[in-house]
Amino acid sequence: MSEQYVWDLHDADETQGAVVGGKGAHLGGLSRIEGVRVPEGFCVTTDAFRRVMAEAPSIDDQLDRLSRLDPDDREAVRTLSAQVRRTIEGIPVPDELAAAITRALVRLGEHAAYAVRSSATAEDLPTASFAGQQDTYLNVMGPTAILRHVSRCWASLFTERAVTYRQRNGIDHRTVHMAVVVQRMAFPHASGVLFTADPVTGNRKVATVDAGFGLGEALVSGLVNPDVFAVRDGQVVAKTIAAKQRAVQALPAGGTQEVAIDARQQEQPALTDAQVVRLVQLGRRIEAHFGRPQDIEWCLVDDDFRIVQSRPITTLFPVPETDDQDNHVYVSVGHQQMMTDAMKPLGLSMWQLTAMVPMHAAGGRLFVDATRRLSSPAGRAALLDVMGKGDPLVRDALETVLDRDDFVPSLPDTPPAGPPAGGAPAPIENDPTIVTELIERSRASVAALERDISTKTGPELFDFLREAFDEHKRVLSDPLSIQAIMAGMEATWWLNDKLQEWLGEKNAADTLTLSAPDNITSEMGLALLDVADVIRAQPEVVAFLQDVEGDDFLDELPKVAGGAEARAAIEGYLDRYGMRCVGEIDITRPRWRERPTTLAPVLLDNVRNFAPGAAERRFEEGRQKAQDKEQDVLARLRALPDGDRKADETKRMIDRVRTFIGYREYPKYGIVSRYFVYKQALLAEAERLVQAEVLPAKEDVFYLTFQEFDDVVRSRRVDGGLVQERKDAFRSYQALTPPRVLTSDGEAVSGAYRRDDVPAGALVGLPVSVGTVEGRARVILDMAEADLEAGDILVTTFTDPSWSPLFVGIAGLVTEVGGLMTHGAVIAREYGLPAVVGVAQATRLIRDGQRIRVHGTDGYVEILP
């Protein structure tokens, strides 16, 4: 019986986490690596934990109550988790289990000192480290004390912090079990932590070592500042030696104590440079064994390193895989597309298959490899110019990498291959019918897709979709469409540059573009005001919408007075805009047509905050302001030297920007319209797989790539393990913040504004829509939870077109991500909202309900007292 309760540490490896827990599995794996010394010990297995838990039937009821608690109700979590711990610590260790542990102690040395360490099954995972969630006890002596501390380790599965961590990460308390590692104590001269990748920058080629005197508890508990060493390519490249006034040492009779360090020794390094380099070499061997960067706890005993723990560093952003060893510089796609959330595998692969340039997936996000463009002078200048106009932080991040002379290869400009056939393309005329024609082409293409896809199923559907993706890219690369987009953007830049030069006015184009025609995204926000007009007149419909929960509410709506008319208005809106949603570049995200309840709070805000006819009034007010601004600018220009020429040029550019700037939003609408058609066909195919019992749930296909989905349809077989693995990975990616720029070394580069024209304490960003406004900050991360009042300022991570219906009811906008020509900026200008985007950590630094002042002209936000 005893074999299942106690395992020798050397018998475990990293595949046996279910038996010996995460720490035990890693220690077992470490002990098998040549040259790595791990203190001897054994594991009290999860079978022992289950045996003890079975001794207390009351635990089941306590765990039920615990799982129902809100993780934010700290008092309730603290009280109930303490009760669970008392119950576990009060269970006597069964005789056969106590005997097995005692036999293992006799084998290793019954009277030696031991470390007794928790090893939970959901600990030290690649996707969640659970660092510090359970307990470790040092210098425990004698079988009685060790048995008592084993019980305390079991109970530590239910510390307040461990319970809260699991509930926040969606992990069922019953699925996690506790093993316990019992190891011979090491009595070190020095100890600390080695990260085989820089935990701050993410650079995989730089290892960092934190070191102090005595036991590692002094560092872990924050008792002392450690010495810090950085090592690259086998050399110490930076070090900071701290004054280490205290240390933790073992007591002869058991336990530990803090001691003062002799003043002459305090500023001596805890390790020599040679020892640091040797430790990092050991770390690289451990990293190679586990296949990913590691966070390693070490001790130095008689100039010999002992490794007492190694776990994955879970906070590093993954690096795109390549088939070479060259340096690469990657630019985030999400920061351009206003969608920095993690995407599911089907979403990633669909965007890759329909994008105009190759894209690399990492951490649930997409990146474009910019190395080749950056390596030649002309390519570099053009890329930095485009990036700088869109998002100065991306430009700064790229320049930061370029400043490291040796990272990006330097190649000569490739000579042009001669003029294109037929000469340079003719500049596009200021002709509104061009936009009308482009919109009609896009609509016809989507209609043809809907017609042709309707009869396709099985493998034929996937063959058809590959052809559809080619058409998708053809529509996107239509030269006339690109010319129209560029005409609007270039006219905007011209107006801003020239009017600042001639009139000293910043961002004048913001007012000149108000209520520009043919802007599908701003029309979408105004159209919802028209729907609100229908609903406002029907009190029973308003009351009904306040209690909406299920997405079948449209079927119920006609049962209330005025409901049929309200339903027709909402359905009409969904017919035109129902393919949109937050994060719409990910095909797996639920669309408004699939989840219409998302619109209910926005509709109710519109009913409450606006009078009838608001949409038409808003559009007309914007158009009039733009017209007045045009007259003002032209009059002031004519009063200048050479004023008639300047006014004529400016008038031509104003006409140009008003003709084309609205079209800037249409290609994305076309893409998302096509995506919804693809999605409906793919979900119908997934439903057929569920009916055939190939898949347990149709949403499981979201965790397969497009090619894998095709393979499942053809083979009628799915790898359930792969789907679960992808679900776990996706959950871990959601916790990561993607960098704007990422190098193949793993370094995440965020960029900086480098401005000195901003008041102290203000939050710096990019000015994208002029004006200054004060108001209440509403920090909203989910559009479906919006509750806005007139005059509120929306603060969020990013806004894609789906957020536009909120824009009609706010006074200003602050986002963490964005650029001058991204959707949120374009619509903020359309509606005349002062806006600052690219404000780092805005949703954390600004509290919901605080009063703030948004300086949309100068690009900063003040938090008011």
Tab-separated table of N, CA and C in Angstrom, residues 754-824:
chain	number	residue	atom	x	y	z
A	754	ARG	N	8.843	60.701	-25.474
A	754	ARG	CA	10.007	61.599	-25.358
A	754	ARG	C	9.588	63.065	-25.539
A	755	ARG	N	8.611	63.480	-24.738
A	755	ARG	CA	8.111	64.856	-24.817
A	755	ARG	C	8.370	65.587	-23.507
A	756	ASP	N	8.651	66.886	-23.604
A	756	ASP	CA	8.859	67.692	-22.394
A	756	ASP	C	7.881	68.868	-22.322
A	757	ASP	N	6.808	68.776	-23.140
A	757	ASP	CA	5.841	69.885	-23.189
A	757	ASP	C	4.531	69.514	-22.499
A	758	VAL	N	4.621	68.624	-21.502
A	758	VAL	CA	3.414	68.105	-20.844
A	758	VAL	C	3.511	68.407	-19.347
A	759	PRO	N	2.417	68.840	-18.695
A	759	PRO	CA	2.476	69.147	-17.258
A	759	PRO	C	2.881	67.920	-16.431
A	760	ALA	N	3.536	68.170	-15.305
A	760	ALA	CA	3.945	67.078	-14.409
A	760	ALA	C	2.714	66.287	-13.971
A	761	GLY	N	2.833	64.969	-13.983
A	761	GLY	CA	1.744	64.100	-13.530
A	761	GLY	C	0.708	63.775	-14.583
A	762	ALA	N	0.762	64.452	-15.735
A	762	ALA	CA	-0.212	64.163	-16.800
A	762	ALA	C	0.160	62.869	-17.507
A	763	LEU	N	-0.838	62.219	-18.090
A	763	LEU	CA	-0.626	60.989	-18.847
A	763	LEU	C	-0.465	61.366	-20.315
A	764	VAL	N	0.649	60.940	-20.903
A	764	VAL	CA	0.983	61.369	-22.262
A	764	VAL	C	0.391	60.402	-23.279
A	765	GLY	N	-0.095	60.961	-24.386
A	765	GLY	CA	-0.613	60.135	-25.472
A	765	GLY	C	-0.452	60.846	-26.794
A	766	LEU	N	-1.196	60.392	-27.769
A	766	LEU	CA	-1.138	60.949	-29.119
A	766	LEU	C	-2.399	61.777	-29.356
A	767	PRO	N	-2.247	63.070	-29.721
A	767	PRO	CA	-3.444	63.870	-29.998
A	767	PRO	C	-4.044	63.468	-31.346
A	768	VAL	N	-5.306	63.049	-31.355
A	768	VAL	CA	-5.911	62.595	-32.610
A	768	VAL	C	-7.191	63.336	-32.969
A	769	SER	N	-7.749	64.103	-32.013
A	769	SER	CA	-8.963	64.860	-32.308
A	769	SER	C	-8.992	66.076	-31.397
A	770	VAL	N	-9.049	67.281	-32.003
A	770	VAL	CA	-8.797	68.512	-31.252
A	770	VAL	C	-9.888	68.834	-30.248
A	771	GLY	N	-9.504	69.693	-29.316
A	771	GLY	CA	-10.438	70.171	-28.312
A	771	GLY	C	-10.000	69.747	-26.918
A	772	THR	N	-10.563	70.408	-25.920
A	772	THR	CA	-10.297	70.074	-24.519
A	772	THR	C	-11.632	69.864	-23.837
A	773	VAL	N	-11.722	68.813	-23.029
A	773	VAL	CA	-12.983	68.537	-22.346
A	773	VAL	C	-12.704	67.982	-20.953
A	774	GLU	N	-13.527	68.381	-20.007
A	774	GLU	CA	-13.486	67.818	-18.650
A	774	GLU	C	-14.728	66.981	-18.446
A	775	GLY	N	-14.594	65.914	-17.672
A	775	GLY	CA	-15.773	65.107	-17.384
A	775	GLY	C	-15.436	63.918	-16.511
A	776	ARG	N	-16.462	63.107	-16.280
A	776	ARG	CA	-16.302	61.888	-15.482
A	776	ARG	C	-15.730	60.784	-16.359
A	777	ALA	N	-14.655	60.161	-15.908
A	777	ALA	CA	-14.066	59.040	-16.652
A	777	ALA	C	-14.913	57.798	-16.430
A	778	ARG	N	-15.282	57.140	-17.518
A	778	ARG	CA	-15.930	55.834	-17.419
A	778	ARG	C	-14.987	54.805	-18.022
A	779	VAL	N	-14.380	54.004	-17.144
A	779	VAL	CA	-13.430	52.970	-17.585
A	779	VAL	C	-14.248	51.741	-17.956
A	780	ILE	N	-14.347	51.470	-19.254
A	780	ILE	CA	-15.215	50.393	-19.758
A	780	ILE	C	-14.368	49.436	-20.599
A	781	LEU	N	-14.328	48.175	-20.191
A	781	LEU	CA	-13.540	47.176	-20.914
A	781	LEU	C	-14.420	46.297	-21.789
A	782	ASP	N	-15.733	46.320	-21.536
A	782	ASP	CA	-16.659	45.498	-22.311
A	782	ASP	C	-17.836	46.382	-22.712
A	783	MET	N	-18.025	46.539	-24.019
A	783	MET	CA	-19.083	47.422	-24.525
A	783	MET	C	-20.459	47.025	-23.980
A	784	ALA	N	-20.661	45.733	-23.735
A	784	ALA	CA	-21.967	45.257	-23.259
A	784	ALA	C	-22.256	45.734	-21.834
A	785	GLU	N	-21.233	46.252	-21.144
A	785	GLU	CA	-21.439	46.724	-19.771
A	785	GLU	C	-21.420	48.250	-19.692
A	786	ALA	N	-21.555	48.900	-20.845
A	786	ALA	CA	-21.532	50.368	-20.874
A	786	ALA	C	-22.744	50.930	-20.135
A	787	ASP	N	-22.498	51.955	-19.342
A	787	ASP	CA	-23.587	52.678	-18.670
A	787	ASP	C	-23.153	54.135	-18.642
A	788	LEU	N	-23.480	54.844	-19.704
A	788	LEU	CA	-22.936	56.185	-19.917
A	788	LEU	C	-23.992	57.262	-19.738
A	789	GLU	N	-23.539	58.402	-19.271
A	789	GLU	CA	-24.401	59.574	-19.204
A	789	GLU	C	-23.776	60.687	-20.033
A	790	ALA	N	-24.592	61.640	-20.432
A	790	ALA	CA	-24.095	62.762	-21.234
A	790	ALA	C	-22.931	63.431	-20.507
A	791	GLY	N	-21.855	63.715	-21.251
A	791	GLY	CA	-20.695	64.381	-20.653
A	791	GLY	C	-19.623	63.437	-20.164
A	792	ASP	N	-19.891	62.116	-20.168
A	792	ASP	CA	-18.874	61.148	-19.734
A	792	ASP	C	-17.747	61.045	-20.758
A	793	ILE	N	-16.556	60.671	-20.260
A	793	ILE	CA	-15.393	60.452	-21.124
A	793	ILE	C	-15.081	58.955	-21.096
A	794	LEU	N	-15.083	58.332	-22.261
A	794	LEU	CA	-14.825	56.894	-22.365
A	794	LEU	C	-13.324	56.631	-22.264
A	795	VAL	N	-12.948	55.744	-21.324
A	795	VAL	CA	-11.554	55.312	-21.169
A	795	VAL	C	-11.538	53.797	-21.365
A	796	THR	N	-10.778	53.320	-22.347
A	796	THR	CA	-10.759	51.880	-22.618
A	796	THR	C	-9.426	51.490	-23.239
A	797	THR	N	-9.242	50.187	-23.455
A	797	THR	CA	-7.964	49.720	-23.993
A	797	THR	C	-7.837	50.070	-25.467
A	798	PHE	N	-8.838	49.708	-26.259
A	798	PHE	CA	-8.825	50.039	-27.686
A	798	PHE	C	-10.259	50.151	-28.164
A	799	THR	N	-10.457	50.833	-29.275
A	799	THR	CA	-11.793	50.889	-29.871
A	799	THR	C	-11.681	50.524	-31.338
A	800	ASP	N	-12.374	49.486	-31.724
A	800	ASP	CA	-12.503	49.197	-33.150
A	800	ASP	C	-13.862	49.757	-33.595
A	801	PRO	N	-14.254	49.585	-34.868
A	801	PRO	CA	-15.498	50.234	-35.325
A	801	PRO	C	-16.731	49.896	-34.487
A	802	SER	N	-16.746	48.722	-33.861
A	802	SER	CA	-17.953	48.324	-33.122
A	802	SER	C	-18.241	49.232	-31.928
A	803	TRP	N	-17.250	49.994	-31.466
A	803	TRP	CA	-17.473	50.890	-30.332
A	803	TRP	C	-18.164	52.191	-30.770
A	804	SER	N	-18.265	52.422	-32.080
A	804	SER	CA	-18.769	53.709	-32.563
A	804	SER	C	-20.143	54.087	-32.019
A	805	PRO	N	-21.079	53.134	-31.825
A	805	PRO	CA	-22.370	53.547	-31.250
A	805	PRO	C	-22.238	54.219	-29.883
A	806	LEU	N	-21.157	53.919	-29.128
A	806	LEU	CA	-20.965	54.599	-27.844
A	806	LEU	C	-20.497	56.035	-28.037
A	807	PHE	N	-19.835	56.299	-29.169
A	807	PHE	CA	-19.212	57.604	-29.366
A	807	PHE	C	-20.237	58.739	-29.437
A	808	VAL	N	-21.457	58.427	-29.874
A	808	VAL	CA	-22.450	59.506	-30.005
A	808	VAL	C	-22.862	60.051	-28.641
A	809	GLY	N	-22.640	59.284	-27.573
A	809	GLY	CA	-23.123	59.709	-26.260
A	809	GLY	C	-22.050	60.161	-25.301
A	810	ILE	N	-20.784	60.291	-25.761
A	810	ILE	CA	-19.705	60.670	-24.851
A	810	ILE	C	-19.158	62.045	-25.222
A	811	ALA	N	-18.350	62.590	-24.288
A	811	ALA	CA	-17.791	63.926	-24.509
A	811	ALA	C	-16.325	63.876	-24.927
A	812	GLY	N	-15.665	62.738	-24.703
A	812	GLY	CA	-14.251	62.615	-25.048
A	812	GLY	C	-13.838	61.166	-24.998
A	813	LEU	N	-12.616	60.890	-25.474
A	813	LEU	CA	-12.142	59.509	-25.611
A	813	LEU	C	-10.676	59.419	-25.207
A	814	VAL	N	-10.347	58.363	-24.417
A	814	VAL	CA	-8.958	58.041	-24.065
A	814	VAL	C	-8.778	56.542	-24.267
A	815	THR	N	-7.776	56.134	-25.043
A	815	THR	CA	-7.508	54.703	-25.231
A	815	THR	C	-6.031	54.410	-24.996
A	816	GLU	N	-5.739	53.147	-24.690
A	816	GLU	CA	-4.350	52.727	-24.489
A	816	GLU	C	-3.640	52.463	-25.812
A	817	VAL	N	-4.420	52.123	-26.830
A	817	VAL	CA	-3.860	51.748	-28.129
A	817	VAL	C	-4.495	52.636	-29.189
A	818	GLY	N	-3.719	53.003	-30.192
A	818	GLY	CA	-4.322	53.763	-31.281
A	818	GLY	C	-3.308	54.624	-31.991
A	819	GLY	N	-3.716	55.124	-33.151
A	819	GLY	CA	-2.872	55.998	-33.949
A	819	GLY	C	-3.728	57.043	-34.627
A	820	LEU	N	-3.084	57.884	-35.400
A	820	LEU	CA	-3.760	59.014	-36.024
A	820	LEU	C	-4.843	58.581	-37.002
A	821	MET	N	-4.642	57.429	-37.659
A	821	MET	CA	-5.594	57.007	-38.684
A	821	MET	C	-6.318	55.716	-38.323
A	822	THR	N	-6.234	55.299	-37.059
A	822	THR	CA	-6.992	54.117	-36.662
A	822	THR	C	-8.455	54.507	-36.453
A	823	HIS	N	-9.327	53.504	-36.403
A	823	HIS	CA	-10.771	53.748	-36.477
A	823	HIS	C	-11.277	54.683	-35.379
A	824	GLY	N	-10.832	54.454	-34.133
A	824	GLY	CA	-11.304	55.299	-33.036
A	824	GLY	C	-10.972	56.758	-33.268
